[in-house]
Structures are given as structure tokens and as C-alpha cells.
C-alpha positions as MATLAB code, in Angstrom:
seq = 'MTAVSLGVPSIPAKPLAPRRKSRQIMVGNVPVGGDAPVSVQSMTTTLTSDVNATLQQIAQLTATGCQIVRVACPSQDDADALPMIAKKSQIPVIADIHFQPKYVFAAIDAGCAAVRVNPGNIRKFDDQVGEIARRAKAAGVPIRIGVNAGSLDPRLYEKYGKATPEALVESALWECSLFEEHDFRDIKISVKHNDPVVMIQAYRLLAEACDYPLHLGVTEAGPAFQGTIKSAVAFGALLAEGIGDTIRVSLSAPPVEEVKVGTQILESLGLRQRGLEIVSCPSCGRAQVDVYTLADQVTAALDGLNVPLRVAVMGCVVNGPGEAREADLGVASGNGKGQIFVKGEVIKTVPESQIVETLVEEAARLAEEMGADLGGGAPEVAVG';
ca = [
     -11.036   15.905  -34.373;
     -10.903   11.864  -34.620;
     -10.818   10.201  -31.296;
      -7.638    8.217  -30.654;
      -7.245    5.398  -28.254;
      -4.496    6.276  -25.922;
      -4.746    3.441  -23.341;
      -2.149    2.527  -20.915;
       0.212   -0.143  -22.130;
       0.700   -3.201  -19.756;
       4.288   -3.514  -20.474;
       6.643   -1.275  -22.321;
       7.966   -3.027  -25.533;
      11.403   -2.572  -24.483;
      12.294   -2.642  -20.651;
      15.201   -0.517  -19.260;
      17.482   -3.389  -19.180;
      17.325   -7.132  -19.691;
      16.631   -9.188  -16.671;
      19.581  -10.802  -14.924;
      19.532  -14.287  -15.409;
      18.814  -16.178  -12.153;
      17.689  -19.771  -11.269;
      14.127  -20.157  -10.339;
      12.576  -20.993   -7.031;
       8.999  -21.829   -6.212;
       7.498  -20.173   -3.060;
       4.447  -21.945   -2.644;
       2.666  -21.316   -6.141;
       4.692  -18.149   -6.720;
       7.648  -18.438   -9.050;
      10.873  -16.409   -8.218;
      13.525  -15.749  -10.209;
      14.280  -16.831  -13.979;
      11.600  -15.191  -16.290;
       8.866  -14.904  -13.524;
       7.558  -11.507  -12.957;
       9.055   -9.405   -9.983;
       6.779  -10.374   -7.065;
       5.635   -8.059   -3.900;
       5.982   -9.182   -0.613;
       5.222   -7.795    2.935;
       5.424   -8.796    6.583;
       2.575   -9.098    9.200;
       2.931   -6.879   12.314;
       0.434   -9.040   14.283;
       1.484  -11.482   16.965;
       1.877  -14.780   14.855;
       0.198  -16.824   17.850;
      -2.930  -14.758   17.540;
      -3.965  -16.616   14.408;
      -7.121  -14.951   13.741;
      -5.618  -11.496   13.704;
      -2.724  -12.536   11.592;
      -4.971  -14.205    9.003;
      -7.147  -10.994    9.178;
      -4.054   -8.942    8.110;
      -2.931  -11.353    5.501;
      -6.335  -11.063    3.854;
      -6.065   -7.491    3.780;
      -2.532   -7.596    2.171;
      -3.736  -10.133   -0.299;
      -6.763   -7.738   -1.376;
      -4.163   -5.091   -1.887;
      -1.989   -6.992   -4.260;
       0.580   -8.835   -1.950;
       1.724  -12.070   -3.506;
       4.011  -13.379   -0.610;
       3.686  -12.763    3.352;
       6.166  -13.265    6.020;
       5.370  -14.002    9.564;
       7.680  -13.588   12.505;
       8.325  -16.612   14.629;
      10.205  -15.910   17.815;
       8.557  -18.200   20.176;
       6.911  -21.512   20.571;
       3.618  -19.974   20.616;
       4.318  -18.509   17.300;
       5.624  -21.882   16.073;
       2.346  -23.537   17.083;
       0.384  -21.119   14.986;
       2.019  -21.724   11.924;
       0.349  -24.755   10.593;
      -3.148  -22.954   10.867;
      -1.696  -19.904    9.184;
       0.021  -21.687    6.329;
      -3.084  -23.718    5.742;
      -5.674  -20.761    5.806;
      -3.574  -17.945    3.879;
      -4.450  -17.315    0.286;
      -0.960  -16.561   -0.305;
       2.371  -18.153    0.450;
       3.536  -17.951    3.853;
       7.431  -17.716    4.753;
       8.407  -18.181    8.352;
      10.959  -15.486    9.649;
      13.592  -17.296   12.112;
      16.017  -15.753   14.235;
      17.985  -17.207   17.154;
      16.577  -20.567   17.588;
      16.890  -23.016   14.785;
      14.475  -25.416   16.249;
      11.979  -22.848   14.718;
      13.171  -23.496   11.224;
      12.331  -27.171   11.671;
       8.841  -26.273   13.112;
       8.333  -24.027    9.989;
       9.194  -26.777    7.348;
       6.990  -29.095    9.384;
       4.035  -26.636    9.528;
       3.843  -26.533    5.777;
       5.123  -22.900    5.376;
       5.995  -22.148    1.655;
       9.659  -21.117    2.572;
      11.830  -20.190    5.562;
      13.985  -17.132    6.061;
      17.031  -17.436    8.072;
      19.728  -14.729    9.188;
      22.663  -16.869    9.536;
      24.343  -14.190   11.668;
      22.061  -14.322   14.554;
      20.880  -18.050   14.614;
      22.892  -19.957   17.310;
      25.528  -22.471   15.994;
      23.830  -22.312   12.623;
      26.696  -23.580   10.665;
      26.345  -26.807   12.750;
      22.697  -26.954   11.758;
      22.808  -26.520    8.018;
      23.117  -30.187    7.067;
      19.725  -31.088    8.919;
      18.095  -27.884    7.633;
      18.913  -28.551    4.083;
      17.947  -32.290    4.423;
      14.451  -31.293    5.898;
      13.730  -28.554    3.690;
      14.856  -30.509    0.365;
      12.485  -33.345    1.447;
       9.649  -30.840    2.107;
      10.528  -28.747   -1.212;
      10.840  -25.773    1.004;
      13.150  -22.977   -0.342;
      15.431  -21.019    2.211;
      16.071  -17.357    1.817;
      19.436  -16.307    3.489;
      18.705  -12.951    4.763;
      21.816  -10.875    5.840;
      21.228   -7.551    7.501;
      23.440   -4.808    8.324;
      22.422   -4.884   11.871;
      23.049   -8.611   12.676;
      25.940   -9.349   10.373;
      27.975  -12.453   11.347;
      30.473  -11.263   14.043;
      33.334  -12.894   12.062;
      32.606  -10.490    9.054;
      32.603   -7.564   11.579;
      35.897   -8.467   12.834;
      37.202   -8.688    9.126;
      35.564   -5.537    7.618;
      34.980   -3.434   10.787;
      31.374   -2.639    9.639;
      28.663   -3.922    7.321;
      30.082   -2.927    4.003;
      28.722   -4.203    0.616;
      31.567   -6.787    0.467;
      30.940   -8.038    4.103;
      27.185   -8.407    3.217;
      27.825  -10.413    0.136;
      30.646  -12.231    1.480;
      28.204  -13.560    4.563;
      25.555  -14.386    2.198;
      27.835  -16.366   -0.204;
      29.421  -18.269    2.612;
      26.279  -19.338    4.140;
      25.050  -20.671    0.377;
      28.248  -22.542    0.171;
      27.396  -24.430    3.231;
      24.084  -25.326    1.997;
      25.713  -26.157   -1.669;
      27.913  -28.718    0.251;
      24.768  -30.530    1.063;
      23.468  -30.258   -2.584;
      20.858  -27.703   -1.552;
      20.367  -24.779   -4.059;
      16.633  -23.997   -3.598;
      17.762  -20.552   -2.206;
      17.186  -16.884   -2.580;
      19.531  -14.266   -1.006;
      18.855  -10.607    0.260;
      21.378   -8.265    1.640;
      19.724   -5.453    3.245;
      20.991   -2.278    4.526;
      19.326    0.812    5.645;
      21.526    3.060    3.413;
      20.293    2.882   -0.257;
      23.933    3.504   -1.524;
      25.461    0.479    0.302;
      22.599   -1.629   -0.417;
      22.668   -0.897   -4.312;
      26.359   -1.693   -4.153;
      25.726   -4.831   -2.303;
      23.363   -6.189   -4.536;
      25.230   -5.303   -7.672;
      28.202   -7.331   -6.160;
      25.896  -10.116   -5.388;
      24.311  -10.308   -8.880;
      27.577  -10.671  -10.447;
      28.877  -13.597   -7.881;
      25.975  -15.710   -8.215;
      22.750  -16.790  -10.053;
      20.295  -17.190   -7.092;
      17.305  -15.191   -7.314;
      17.337  -11.765   -5.176;
      15.115  -10.559   -2.550;
      15.372   -6.717   -2.733;
      14.833   -4.548    0.427;
      16.121   -1.583    2.266;
      15.902   -2.551    5.975;
      14.523   -0.199    8.501;
      13.647    2.248    5.653;
      11.979    4.657    8.111;
       8.430    6.370    8.426;
       6.227    6.254    5.321;
       7.627    9.259    3.362;
      11.311    8.565    4.104;
      10.925    5.061    3.483;
       9.196    5.417    0.279;
      11.877    7.596   -0.951;
      14.585    5.342    0.084;
      12.940    2.314   -1.242;
      11.892    3.850   -4.597;
      15.518    5.165   -5.214;
      17.179    1.809   -4.273;
      14.728   -0.470   -6.086;
      14.510    1.700   -9.096;
      18.176    1.797   -9.591;
      18.558   -2.144   -9.547;
      15.482   -3.070  -11.285;
      16.298   -0.870  -13.981;
      19.613   -2.418  -14.446;
      17.537   -5.891  -14.315;
      18.498   -6.908  -10.788;
      15.934   -8.078   -8.305;
      13.256  -10.806   -8.408;
      11.029  -10.115   -5.539;
      10.694   -6.949   -3.400;
       9.645   -5.965    0.099;
       9.330   -2.198    1.074;
      10.026   -1.879    4.846;
       8.055    0.846    6.114;
       7.189    2.145    9.634;
       3.610    2.137    8.483;
       0.725   -0.381    8.065;
       2.023   -3.120    5.877;
      -0.716   -2.498    3.329;
       1.008    0.563    2.624;
       4.239   -1.466    1.868;
       2.333   -3.292   -0.804;
       0.993   -0.210   -2.450;
       4.337    1.572   -2.715;
       6.152   -1.761   -4.104;
       3.334   -1.967   -6.626;
       3.539    1.559   -7.718;
       7.215    1.163   -8.076;
       6.861   -1.848  -10.455;
       4.350   -0.165  -12.246;
       6.302    3.019  -12.897;
       9.297    0.738  -14.246;
       6.721   -1.063  -16.529;
       7.382   -4.273  -14.749;
       3.959   -4.742  -13.765;
       0.458   -4.002  -15.722;
      -0.490   -0.321  -14.559;
      -3.751   -0.024  -12.559;
      -5.828    3.167  -12.154;
      -3.422    6.061  -12.287;
      -4.194    9.659  -11.653;
      -1.933   12.334  -13.218;
      -2.493   15.763  -11.731;
      -0.403   18.943  -12.001;
       1.458   20.429   -8.965;
      -0.568   23.598   -9.277;
       1.223   27.095   -9.572;
       0.112   30.830  -10.265;
      -1.671   29.754  -13.319;
      -4.171   27.378  -11.597;
      -7.695   28.598  -11.801;
      -9.064   25.764   -9.576;
      -8.030   24.180   -6.325;
      -5.940   21.373   -7.979;
      -5.012   19.845   -4.536;
      -8.641   19.244   -3.587;
      -9.823   18.069   -6.970;
      -7.043   15.445   -7.380;
      -7.799   14.250   -3.571;
     -11.604   14.131   -4.370;
     -11.217   12.426   -7.843;
      -8.524    9.944   -6.110;
     -11.086    9.149   -3.151;
     -14.135    8.747   -5.732;
     -12.442    6.456   -8.041;
     -10.610    4.356   -5.196;
     -11.420    0.498   -5.794;
     -11.938    0.921   -9.673;
      -9.800   -1.951  -10.866;
      -9.165   -0.922  -14.407;
      -5.504    0.235  -16.302;
      -6.848    3.569  -16.682;
      -5.089    7.007  -16.822;
      -7.008   10.065  -15.405;
      -5.591   13.490  -15.848;
      -6.905   16.278  -13.550;
      -5.305   19.573  -14.764;
      -5.877   22.939  -13.394;
      -4.798   25.551  -16.179;
      -5.281   26.046  -19.742;
      -1.498   25.829  -20.517;
      -0.577   22.242  -20.001;
      -3.978   21.045  -19.045;
      -5.709   20.278  -22.511;
      -2.639   18.553  -23.810;
      -2.322   16.424  -20.557;
      -5.939   15.781  -20.725;
      -5.916   14.735  -24.206;
      -3.080   12.408  -23.788;
      -5.041   10.534  -20.891;
      -7.745    8.171  -21.249;
      -9.955   10.352  -19.271;
      -9.192   13.973  -18.150;
     -10.373   17.492  -17.068;
      -8.702   20.675  -18.238;
     -10.017   23.222  -15.726;
     -10.243   27.183  -15.869;
     -12.741   29.947  -15.365;
     -15.044   27.970  -13.193;
     -15.417   25.127  -15.805;
     -13.776   21.971  -16.951;
     -13.433   20.489  -20.300;
     -13.834   16.727  -20.091;
     -11.834   14.805  -22.443;
     -12.294   10.942  -23.188;
      -9.462    9.155  -25.418;
      -8.443   12.491  -26.772;
     -11.711   14.003  -27.571;
     -13.668   16.752  -25.657;
     -17.097   15.459  -24.970;
     -18.532   18.089  -22.849;
     -17.835   21.171  -20.595;
     -19.304   21.392  -17.172;
     -19.295   23.548  -14.438;
     -16.415   23.237  -11.843;
     -18.934   21.777   -9.351;
     -19.526   18.900  -11.599;
     -16.214   17.870  -12.559;
     -15.634   15.108  -10.078;
     -19.161   13.611  -10.644;
     -18.703   13.685  -14.590;
     -15.253   12.195  -14.374;
     -16.563    9.378  -11.935;
     -19.357    8.651  -14.501;
     -17.199    8.647  -17.516;
     -14.513    6.428  -15.568;
     -17.474    3.940  -14.698;
     -18.600    3.957  -18.392;
     -15.038    3.271  -19.624;
     -14.325    0.589  -17.049;
     -17.608   -1.333  -18.186;
     -16.484   -1.188  -21.378;
     -12.933   -2.519  -20.488;
     -14.574   -4.987  -18.277;
     -13.902   -8.171  -20.262;
     -10.159   -7.514  -20.220;
      -9.630   -6.513  -16.617;
      -7.184   -8.468  -14.286;
      -7.405   -8.880  -10.641;
      -6.085   -7.063   -7.644;
      -6.458   -3.620   -6.106;
      -5.957   -0.265   -8.040;
      -3.046    1.870   -7.182;
      -3.376    5.723   -7.726;
      -0.617    7.884   -8.130;
      -1.044   11.707   -7.641;
       2.109   13.602   -8.912;
];
């Protein structure tokens, strides 16, 4: 049988839908909107005033593939820490401002790449828009207008009774209009909700109503498992329609996990070059090997391998050979042995005890061959 190159493609030839046409802004050196790739964001969980801890967490996020990071700024101590954090961070820093408008100005002066404001909970925000627009425009700092269901402008609550999609969108567009009056349009918008259905409806309405770049998010999505499901459903629906320019997965989990989930969502939709991907069967009565353990061992052994490589870990002789043959590297297990496939061809059969070792050796060899074409960033492993 002739070996066939079955490598993982970088981007599908035809996306699910054309990208929505949005204006482009620059968050530091990261373009958002227009024809720029969808970027992944996260937010630090450290006290911003603890500069060393915050920079250490930003470094971890950067190594995982985060492209933009947000830091909270609820106090003067946090505001005082912003200049050093903005200077030392390897990725653009966005200051997250609530309640106190003076911290918006502090963030601009500190050299932050952007400022996030929630007009619904900043005191006398409407009166401050002119000065914010002037200072931000002079410094070249974009503003994210972030509307949340939990902190909607009281006037909209009175009108709609609750945080409906229409209420979220009206709030965001109203605040945009205030900035537009001062000739400021360096804006991106988010209209987050904890219910994916409401969130999807809100972003669809917003996408039709303006051309600003959109920051997707399901706010307070929940613990890791629940939040991952809710975010994947909501982001998948919108991104498949071409809606969304940057994403942040909100999990009750370490922020590195948010970046992993966000990256995997983009890879799954073909919006980002795929990294290391492990395809493994869910197991069934046909399995003649402990697929769960084998998949976990292979995943752990290949963690950190930075290659667009698909590895199939299969546990029976029904689907195993076909799936293993379709991957770059794979194993079809049974009867205490494993057939090792490389680029569609069986290269050897090894005892079950040597499967992981052999896959790692072959993965390393393939990675070395592919090395000249590798990109940066940490790998993402999907076991499914």
C-alpha cells in the first residue's frame, strides 16, 4: 500500500460562513476586527496591585496562547500598578474599570492597550464620555463597551423589565452613540449574558445594527465543565455565522484553562491552525484495551509537542484501523498488541506495553521532520 500524506490542514478551504464585515481596531499590536484572525483573551485572577504575581500569571497565559489579557482595576493601588504591568507584559493589557471613572484616565495614562468600561455601573458615565473620548483618542487607546446582564443600565431595566437581548443591544449602542458624538469610534462591544440563548440572540441583533468589532463572551459561564459547554455552544453558533472578532471564555477555573478552551473552539471551527490533536474512541464492548488509560497516557506523554499533528488512539479492530489510517500517527489495538500507523501505512506491530513508547518515538520523529514549518504557541490536545 502506498503511503499517503494526511496531515491536518491549517484552515479549511471554505469557512462555514463569510466573516461579518467589521471595522478594525488595534489592541496594542493585536488587530481586532476586519480580516484579522479571531483572537483569544483571558483575565488575570491575581490582585492587580501585586505586580509580580500578575505578571507571572500573564506569562503563563502568554505561554498557553493567550493574545490579549485583561486586569481588574477596582482600587488606587491597582491603578498605581498598571504602568509596570503594561510595560512588562508580553501581550496587550486591557484595564477593566467599574464604578470609578478616574481609573479610566489612570489606565490610559499608564499605557494600557485598551480600556474596558461597563457604562451601566460607572457613576455619571454619560457626563464623562467627552473627556474619556478625548484622552483615549489622543493616546490611541480603544475602548471596549462591555454590557453585562448583571449590571445593565437601570434605565434599560425599567424599560424592558429584565436583561433581554434588545435591552443589552440598546444599552451598548446608546453608549456608542455618546462616543460617536465626540468623533470617537475606536470601539469594540460585548453584550454578555449567562444564558447562551439570550447571548446568541443579542449578538445577532448587534451584528446587524453596527459594524464595530465584537467581543464574544458568556458571562459567569460556570465551573469548568458547564462553562466549557455553554461557551462552546454559544461561540460555535455565532462564529459559524461569521460573527465575532475576539473571544473570552469565562470559567470558574484557572485562566489558563479559559485559553485552552477558547483555542480549541477556534481550532475546531477551522478558525485557527490546529495544533496537536488526539482522536480516541469512547470505548465500548468491542474494546480489547483500556482506551481511557491509553489515551490519557498518550496525551500526557505528548503534552508540549508543538506540531499540527493528529494522533489516533483506537481500541478495537472495527473502527480502529480506519481511524488510525486517516491520522498522521495512530494505533489500532487488540489482542494485546497494537498496529502502529504512520501517514496511512502500518509500520510495525508492538506489544500493548510498548504502544505509548512507540507513539511518542514516532511523534518525535514526525515533529522533527515538520520542524521547519512549525509555528509558535502551546499545543492543544482534544480527547474525544
